[in-house]
Short mmCIF file of C-alpha atoms in Angstrom, two decimals:
data_model
loop_
_atom_site.label_atom_id
_atom_site.label_comp_id
_atom_site.label_asym_id
_atom_site.label_seq_id
_atom_site.Cartn_x
_atom_site.Cartn_y
_atom_site.Cartn_z
CA MET A 1 78.73 187.43 -164.06
CA ALA A 2 78.06 186.67 -160.39
CA ASP A 3 75.65 188.94 -158.55
CA PRO A 4 77.27 191.39 -156.16
CA SER A 5 77.23 190.30 -152.55
CA SER A 6 75.16 192.02 -149.80
CA ILE A 7 76.79 194.77 -147.77
CA ILE A 8 75.88 194.58 -144.09
CA TYR A 9 76.13 197.51 -141.61
CA GLY A 10 75.27 197.30 -137.91
CA LEU A 11 73.63 200.21 -136.03
CA GLU A 12 74.49 198.60 -132.60
CA PHE A 13 70.99 199.37 -131.25
CA GLN A 14 67.56 198.20 -132.16
CA SER A 15 66.01 200.14 -135.11
CA ARG A 16 62.86 200.37 -137.21
CA SER A 17 63.12 203.65 -139.18
CA LEU A 18 64.67 203.89 -142.60
CA CYS A 19 64.53 206.33 -145.49
CA SER A 20 66.28 207.02 -148.71
CA ILE A 21 67.70 210.49 -149.39
CA VAL A 22 67.32 212.39 -152.72
CA SER A 23 70.98 212.84 -153.58
CA THR A 24 73.50 212.19 -156.39
CA ASP A 25 75.02 209.55 -154.04
CA ILE A 26 73.33 206.28 -152.95
CA THR A 27 72.34 207.46 -149.41
CA PHE A 28 70.12 206.18 -146.70
CA LEU A 29 69.19 207.31 -143.20
CA ALA A 30 68.37 204.95 -140.32
CA GLY A 31 67.38 205.87 -136.74
CA THR A 32 68.06 203.85 -133.61
CA GLN A 33 65.49 202.86 -130.97
CA SER A 34 67.44 202.35 -127.73
CA LEU A 35 65.24 202.59 -124.62
CA LYS A 36 68.08 203.07 -122.14
CA GLY A 37 71.04 204.41 -124.12
CA ASP A 38 71.58 207.33 -126.43
CA ASN A 39 69.97 207.29 -129.84
CA PHE A 40 71.50 208.30 -133.24
CA VAL A 41 70.75 209.01 -136.85
CA HIS A 42 73.02 207.05 -139.16
CA LYS A 43 73.72 208.45 -142.54
CA ILE A 44 75.01 205.73 -144.92
CA ILE A 45 76.55 206.50 -148.31
CA PHE A 46 77.20 203.48 -150.49
CA ASP A 47 80.17 203.62 -152.89
CA ASP A 48 79.01 201.27 -155.65
CA GLU A 49 82.34 201.23 -157.47
CA GLY A 50 84.43 200.44 -154.38
CA ASN A 51 81.62 198.30 -152.89
CA ALA A 52 82.12 200.14 -149.57
CA LEU A 53 80.07 202.12 -147.05
CA ASN A 54 80.80 205.56 -145.72
CA LYS A 55 79.00 206.46 -142.48
CA SER A 56 78.18 209.61 -140.51
CA ILE A 57 76.57 209.20 -137.05
CA TYR A 58 74.49 212.12 -135.68
CA PRO A 59 73.23 212.27 -132.07
CA HIS A 60 69.47 212.25 -131.62
CA PRO A 61 68.82 213.93 -128.22
CA ASP A 62 65.07 213.34 -128.17
CA GLY A 63 65.01 209.60 -127.50
CA GLU A 64 63.88 206.59 -129.47
CA ILE A 65 63.28 207.18 -133.26
CA TRP A 66 60.07 205.60 -134.43
CA HIS A 67 59.94 207.20 -137.83
CA ILE A 68 62.26 209.24 -140.01
CA SER A 69 61.77 211.16 -143.30
CA ALA A 70 64.00 213.42 -145.27
CA SER A 71 63.31 216.47 -147.43
CA ALA A 72 63.56 216.08 -151.18
CA PHE A 73 65.21 219.53 -151.43
CA GLN A 74 67.68 219.64 -148.57
CA GLU A 75 69.33 216.24 -147.93
CA ASN A 76 70.43 217.19 -144.47
CA LEU A 77 66.89 218.25 -143.41
CA ILE A 78 64.90 215.54 -141.68
CA ALA A 79 61.86 214.97 -139.51
CA THR A 80 61.79 212.36 -136.74
CA VAL A 81 58.95 210.95 -134.67
CA HIS A 82 60.34 210.02 -131.31
CA GLN A 83 59.64 208.91 -127.83
CA GLN A 84 61.48 209.35 -124.49
CA PHE A 85 60.45 208.81 -120.87
CA SER A 86 60.16 211.09 -117.88
CA GLY A 87 60.17 208.60 -115.10
CA THR A 88 57.65 206.04 -116.28
CA LYS A 89 55.67 208.49 -118.45
CA PRO A 90 56.31 208.31 -122.24
CA ILE A 91 56.77 211.68 -123.96
CA HIS A 92 56.03 211.75 -127.69
CA GLY A 93 57.32 214.33 -130.11
CA CYS A 94 58.04 215.27 -133.66
CA VAL A 95 60.94 217.56 -134.68
CA VAL A 96 62.45 218.90 -137.86
CA PHE A 97 66.28 218.61 -137.56
CA GLU A 98 69.19 219.70 -139.63
CA LEU A 99 72.14 217.28 -139.73
CA CYS A 100 75.32 219.27 -139.35
CA ASN A 101 78.94 218.38 -140.10
CA ASN A 102 81.38 220.85 -138.67
CA ASP A 103 84.87 219.58 -139.65
CA GLY A 104 84.03 216.05 -138.84
CA CYS A 105 82.02 216.93 -135.61
CA TYR A 106 78.51 215.60 -136.30
CA ALA A 107 75.49 217.26 -134.67
CA THR A 108 71.76 217.73 -135.03
CA GLU A 109 70.30 221.15 -134.82
CA LYS A 110 66.70 221.40 -133.85
CA LYS A 111 64.69 223.64 -136.14
CA ILE A 112 61.00 223.15 -135.50
CA ASP A 113 58.82 221.22 -133.07
CA LEU A 114 55.53 219.90 -134.55
CA GLU A 115 52.45 219.14 -132.51
CA CYS A 116 49.17 217.68 -133.69
CA SER A 117 46.25 220.11 -134.04
CA ASP A 118 44.45 217.90 -131.58
CA LYS A 119 47.05 217.99 -128.84
CA GLN A 120 45.80 214.78 -127.18
CA PHE A 121 47.12 212.79 -130.19
CA PRO A 122 50.92 212.22 -130.65
CA ILE A 123 52.23 212.42 -134.17
CA SER A 124 53.16 208.97 -135.54
CA ARG A 125 54.41 209.67 -139.08
CA THR A 126 55.57 212.49 -141.36
CA GLN A 127 55.69 212.85 -145.12
CA TRP A 128 57.51 215.71 -146.93
CA HIS A 129 55.88 217.24 -149.97
CA PRO A 130 57.88 215.94 -153.04
CA ALA A 131 57.60 219.26 -154.93
CA ASP A 132 57.32 221.95 -152.24
CA SER A 133 60.12 222.35 -149.75
CA GLY A 134 57.94 224.27 -147.32
CA VAL A 135 55.12 221.68 -146.96
CA LEU A 136 54.81 218.43 -145.06
CA LEU A 137 52.01 216.44 -143.57
CA THR A 138 51.77 214.50 -140.26
CA LEU A 139 49.58 211.69 -139.00
CA ALA A 140 48.28 211.41 -135.49
CA GLU A 141 45.68 208.80 -134.58
CA THR A 142 42.72 209.80 -136.82
CA MET A 143 44.12 213.29 -137.78
CA ILE A 144 45.99 214.42 -140.81
CA ASP A 145 47.63 217.85 -140.52
CA PHE A 146 49.12 219.82 -143.41
CA TRP A 147 51.96 222.10 -142.42
CA ASP A 148 53.63 225.15 -143.90
CA ILE A 149 57.15 225.37 -142.51
CA ASP A 150 59.99 227.93 -142.88
CA VAL A 151 63.16 226.32 -141.65
CA ALA A 152 65.22 229.56 -141.91
CA LYS A 153 62.89 231.36 -139.65
CA LYS A 154 62.14 228.30 -137.57
CA THR A 155 58.35 228.81 -137.90
CA CYS A 156 55.50 226.49 -138.76
CA SER A 157 51.77 226.63 -138.99
CA ILE A 158 48.99 224.11 -139.82
CA SER A 159 47.38 225.17 -143.14
CA SER A 160 44.59 222.58 -143.00
CA SER A 161 43.52 219.41 -141.25
CA THR A 162 41.14 216.55 -141.63
CA LYS A 163 39.82 214.09 -139.05
CA PHE A 164 38.45 210.62 -139.78
CA GLU A 165 35.37 210.42 -137.59
CA THR A 166 34.95 206.96 -136.10
CA LYS A 167 33.95 205.28 -132.83
CA SER A 168 36.32 202.39 -133.49
CA PRO A 169 39.81 202.30 -132.02
CA VAL A 170 41.60 202.81 -135.32
CA ARG A 171 44.46 205.17 -136.43
CA PHE A 172 46.17 206.24 -139.57
CA SER A 173 49.24 204.05 -140.20
CA ALA A 174 50.66 205.43 -143.48
CA ALA A 175 50.20 208.24 -145.91
CA GLU A 176 51.72 209.47 -149.19
CA TRP A 177 51.42 212.29 -151.69
CA TYR A 178 49.94 211.15 -155.02
CA PRO A 179 52.80 211.75 -157.48
CA HIS A 180 50.61 212.77 -160.48
CA SER A 181 48.29 215.71 -161.22
CA GLY A 182 50.39 218.21 -159.29
CA HIS A 183 50.32 216.04 -156.07
CA SER A 184 46.73 217.08 -155.71
CA GLN A 185 45.73 214.02 -153.61
CA VAL A 186 46.98 212.17 -150.58
CA GLY A 187 46.49 208.50 -149.92
CA ALA A 188 46.15 207.40 -146.28
CA ALA A 189 45.75 203.97 -144.71
CA ILE A 190 43.54 203.56 -141.69
CA ASP A 191 42.79 200.13 -140.20
CA ASN A 192 42.32 197.85 -143.37
CA SER A 193 41.11 200.56 -145.73
CA VAL A 194 42.65 203.36 -147.90
CA LEU A 195 41.22 206.85 -148.12
CA PHE A 196 42.13 209.37 -150.84
CA TYR A 197 41.86 213.03 -149.87
CA ASP A 198 41.99 216.19 -152.00
CA ALA A 199 45.25 217.80 -150.74
CA ARG A 200 43.87 221.21 -151.60
CA ASP A 201 40.81 220.68 -149.45
CA PRO A 202 41.57 217.79 -147.08
CA LYS A 203 38.08 217.63 -145.70
CA SER A 204 37.00 216.49 -149.18
CA LEU A 205 37.22 212.63 -149.44
CA VAL A 206 37.71 211.82 -153.14
CA SER A 207 37.45 208.02 -153.01
CA THR A 208 38.16 204.93 -150.89
CA ILE A 209 39.33 201.33 -151.04
CA ASP A 210 37.20 199.86 -148.30
CA HIS A 211 38.45 196.65 -146.65
CA ALA A 212 41.50 196.45 -148.91
CA HIS A 213 42.98 193.81 -146.59
CA GLY A 214 41.87 191.39 -144.01
CA GLN A 215 43.93 193.09 -141.29
CA THR A 216 45.66 196.40 -140.60
CA ILE A 217 47.48 198.05 -143.49
CA ARG A 218 51.06 198.92 -142.63
CA ASP A 219 52.20 200.75 -145.67
CA LEU A 220 51.25 202.06 -149.13
CA ASN A 221 53.09 203.36 -152.18
CA PHE A 222 52.00 205.02 -155.37
CA ASN A 223 53.44 204.13 -158.73
CA ALA A 224 55.25 207.26 -159.92
CA ASN A 225 55.31 205.99 -163.54
CA LYS A 226 51.65 204.95 -163.91
CA THR A 227 48.65 207.03 -162.80
CA HIS A 228 45.90 205.62 -160.51
CA THR A 229 48.14 202.74 -159.27
CA ILE A 230 48.86 202.09 -155.65
CA ALA A 231 50.39 199.20 -153.67
CA THR A 232 49.39 198.22 -150.16
CA CYS A 233 50.70 195.77 -147.60
CA ALA A 234 49.24 194.50 -144.34
CA ASP A 235 49.20 192.25 -141.38
CA ASP A 236 47.35 189.64 -143.44
CA CYS A 237 50.77 188.76 -145.09
CA ASN A 238 49.64 190.12 -148.44
CA VAL A 239 50.87 192.74 -150.79
CA LYS A 240 48.32 194.09 -153.21
CA ILE A 241 48.27 196.46 -156.26
CA TRP A 242 45.15 198.46 -156.96
CA ASP A 243 43.62 200.73 -159.53
CA MET A 244 42.27 203.61 -157.45
CA ARG A 245 39.32 203.88 -159.78
CA LYS A 246 38.28 200.22 -159.39
CA SER A 247 38.35 199.55 -155.68
CA SER A 248 36.20 196.36 -155.67
CA GLN A 249 39.14 194.01 -156.29
CA ALA A 250 42.88 194.21 -156.33
CA LEU A 251 44.66 193.98 -159.71
CA VAL A 252 47.27 191.64 -158.17
CA THR A 253 47.76 189.99 -154.83
CA MET A 254 51.14 188.63 -153.69
CA SER A 255 51.09 186.20 -150.80
CA GLU A 256 54.68 185.07 -150.48
CA HIS A 257 55.37 186.51 -147.01
CA GLY A 258 54.76 184.41 -143.94
CA HIS A 259 54.01 187.27 -141.44
CA TRP A 260 53.05 190.91 -141.23
CA VAL A 261 54.32 192.96 -144.21
CA TRP A 262 55.69 196.34 -143.10
CA SER A 263 56.77 197.98 -146.31
CA VAL A 264 56.13 197.99 -150.03
CA ARG A 265 57.90 200.10 -152.69
CA PHE A 266 57.66 200.43 -156.47
CA ASN A 267 61.03 200.89 -158.16
CA PRO A 268 61.21 204.62 -159.08
CA LEU A 269 62.32 203.95 -162.63
CA HIS A 270 61.29 200.33 -163.45
CA ASP A 271 57.98 200.10 -161.69
CA ALA A 272 57.41 196.38 -162.47
CA LEU A 273 60.05 195.79 -159.77
CA ILE A 274 58.50 195.86 -156.34
CA LEU A 275 60.11 195.50 -152.92
CA SER A 276 58.36 194.26 -149.82
CA CYS A 277 59.63 193.30 -146.37
CA SER A 278 58.10 191.55 -143.41
CA SER A 279 58.32 190.25 -139.85
CA ASP A 280 59.18 186.89 -141.47
CA SER A 281 62.75 188.45 -141.74
CA ARG A 282 62.67 188.36 -145.56
CA VAL A 283 62.86 190.93 -148.25
CA ILE A 284 61.24 190.04 -151.52
CA LEU A 285 61.88 191.46 -154.95
CA HIS A 286 58.82 190.92 -157.13
CA ARG A 287 58.39 191.49 -160.87
CA ILE A 288 54.80 192.48 -161.64
CA ALA A 289 54.92 193.68 -165.25
CA SER A 290 51.34 192.85 -166.03
CA VAL A 291 50.01 196.02 -164.30
CA SER A 292 53.08 198.22 -164.76
CA SER A 293 53.84 201.06 -167.14
CA ASP A 294 55.61 198.42 -169.25
CA VAL A 295 52.18 197.50 -170.65
CA ASN A 296 51.76 200.96 -172.14
CA ASP A 297 55.39 201.10 -173.41
CA LEU A 298 55.33 197.64 -175.00
CA GLU A 299 56.45 197.79 -178.63
CA PRO A 300 54.71 195.71 -181.36
CA GLY A 301 56.17 192.18 -181.59
CA LYS A 302 57.65 192.23 -178.10
CA GLU A 303 56.35 190.01 -175.19
CA LEU A 304 55.73 191.35 -171.75
CA LEU A 305 57.93 189.83 -169.04
CA SER A 306 56.02 187.37 -166.78
CA ASP A 307 54.96 188.16 -163.18
CA CYS A 308 57.22 186.34 -160.66
CA VAL A 309 59.31 186.54 -157.54
CA VAL A 310 62.70 187.63 -158.73
CA LYS A 311 64.53 186.90 -155.53
CA PHE A 312 64.07 186.18 -151.84
CA TYR A 313 66.71 188.07 -149.84
CA GLU A 314 67.43 186.38 -146.53
CA ASP A 315 70.19 188.49 -145.02
CA HIS A 316 68.19 189.30 -141.88
CA GLU A 317 67.44 187.37 -138.68
CA ASP A 318 64.78 189.66 -137.21
CA SER A 319 61.69 191.54 -138.40
CA VAL A 320 62.46 193.76 -141.35
CA TYR A 321 60.59 197.07 -140.91
CA GLY A 322 61.85 199.02 -143.96
CA ALA A 323 63.04 198.50 -147.51
CA GLU A 324 63.85 201.54 -149.61
CA TRP A 325 65.11 202.05 -153.22
CA SER A 326 67.99 204.37 -153.78
CA HIS A 327 67.07 207.68 -155.41
CA ALA A 328 70.54 207.74 -157.09
CA ASP A 329 70.66 204.24 -158.54
CA PRO A 330 67.53 202.29 -159.42
CA TRP A 331 69.25 198.93 -159.03
CA THR A 332 70.28 199.44 -155.35
CA PHE A 333 68.14 199.25 -152.20
CA ALA A 334 68.56 199.02 -148.51
CA SER A 335 66.63 197.05 -145.87
CA LEU A 336 66.56 197.47 -142.05
CA SER A 337 65.67 194.93 -139.37
CA TYR A 338 64.78 195.45 -135.71
CA ASP A 339 68.10 194.11 -134.50
CA GLY A 340 69.84 197.09 -136.12
CA ARG A 341 71.09 195.28 -139.22
CA LEU A 342 71.10 197.47 -142.32
CA VAL A 343 71.75 195.62 -145.60
CA ILE A 344 72.54 197.12 -148.97
CA ASN A 345 71.53 194.84 -151.92
CA ARG A 346 71.21 195.08 -155.65
CA VAL A 347 68.83 193.71 -158.28
CA PRO A 348 70.29 190.49 -159.71
CA ASN A 349 72.35 191.09 -162.85
CA ASP A 350 70.21 188.85 -165.06
CA GLU A 351 67.10 190.87 -164.12
CA LYS A 352 68.93 194.14 -164.55
CA TRP A 353 70.07 193.27 -168.03
CA LYS A 354 66.59 192.47 -169.17
CA TYR A 355 65.78 196.15 -168.72
CA ILE A 356 69.03 197.52 -169.95
CA LEU A 357 68.92 195.54 -173.18
CA ASP A 358 65.29 196.29 -173.65
CA SER A 359 65.84 200.06 -173.38
CA SER A 360 68.80 199.95 -175.78
CA THR A 361 66.89 198.29 -178.65
#
């Protein structure tokens, strides 16, 4: 059976922000980054059976969208990091919005404005708590703020903060809640290192991976199916997988990209499958079974699948800033390039059947 073809959707404007929504449908959000025109949040629902896209376009009145994230509990509740200009002066902001659909009239209702505890620093990234609808974290330069929010009352407060003390011109570039042990830790990338904080007491640094890469780390992602396992990617063109307890050397290094790597994601169900995307305009699907949960689940007499590149996806012509797995279907993912091209792709059939047949025996 031939592999399904890519589905391409154009946002019309430049874009770099993409996220997947927790939903029963295959749903993604993408935000535009138009300097002169209006900006929008595009909600894309993929109909796998009909091989078609359904779109809803919501106005974003606060300018260019630099980052977007969605609540795991309310699929129409999002946070955006944005920038607009007053004359020649850039104005940065971070807002929690609700996406509203009133009989086909799409709108965004502003709920909460967020501002870093150190007001001189603009917020650059948000991350919703995966198990608590009233908690999220924000990054701003060398600050991490933990927020308690009440959308119904439109109130928010910073419950705790931590600051990375340094004299070097570095900033946090990515952060994520640790998906095990009650989400008790947060991993954060700063410059070329990864720091692990106790989420209950953020001033407490649990451990570090110092100099994990040769250049700036752009993204990180925990393995939800295997404890102590994290993937990182960076401007040194590498994707690495680490054991958080053994920081002296990466478990695996993947060097197939030819430019900065912007995103890395473990498959939420079959964690041997890993997505990465880069300024080289490619999305790569890796199979890294050797350090996946497959090792623990391997039955006697069966051989582990070998590590390899499953497929190079070359549907883009510009830098690819995001690649996200669907929460509804583990075989489907989206990628987004700077020219506004969003592409829906699937895991190749022969790779997919390896896992389906294995789980059925």
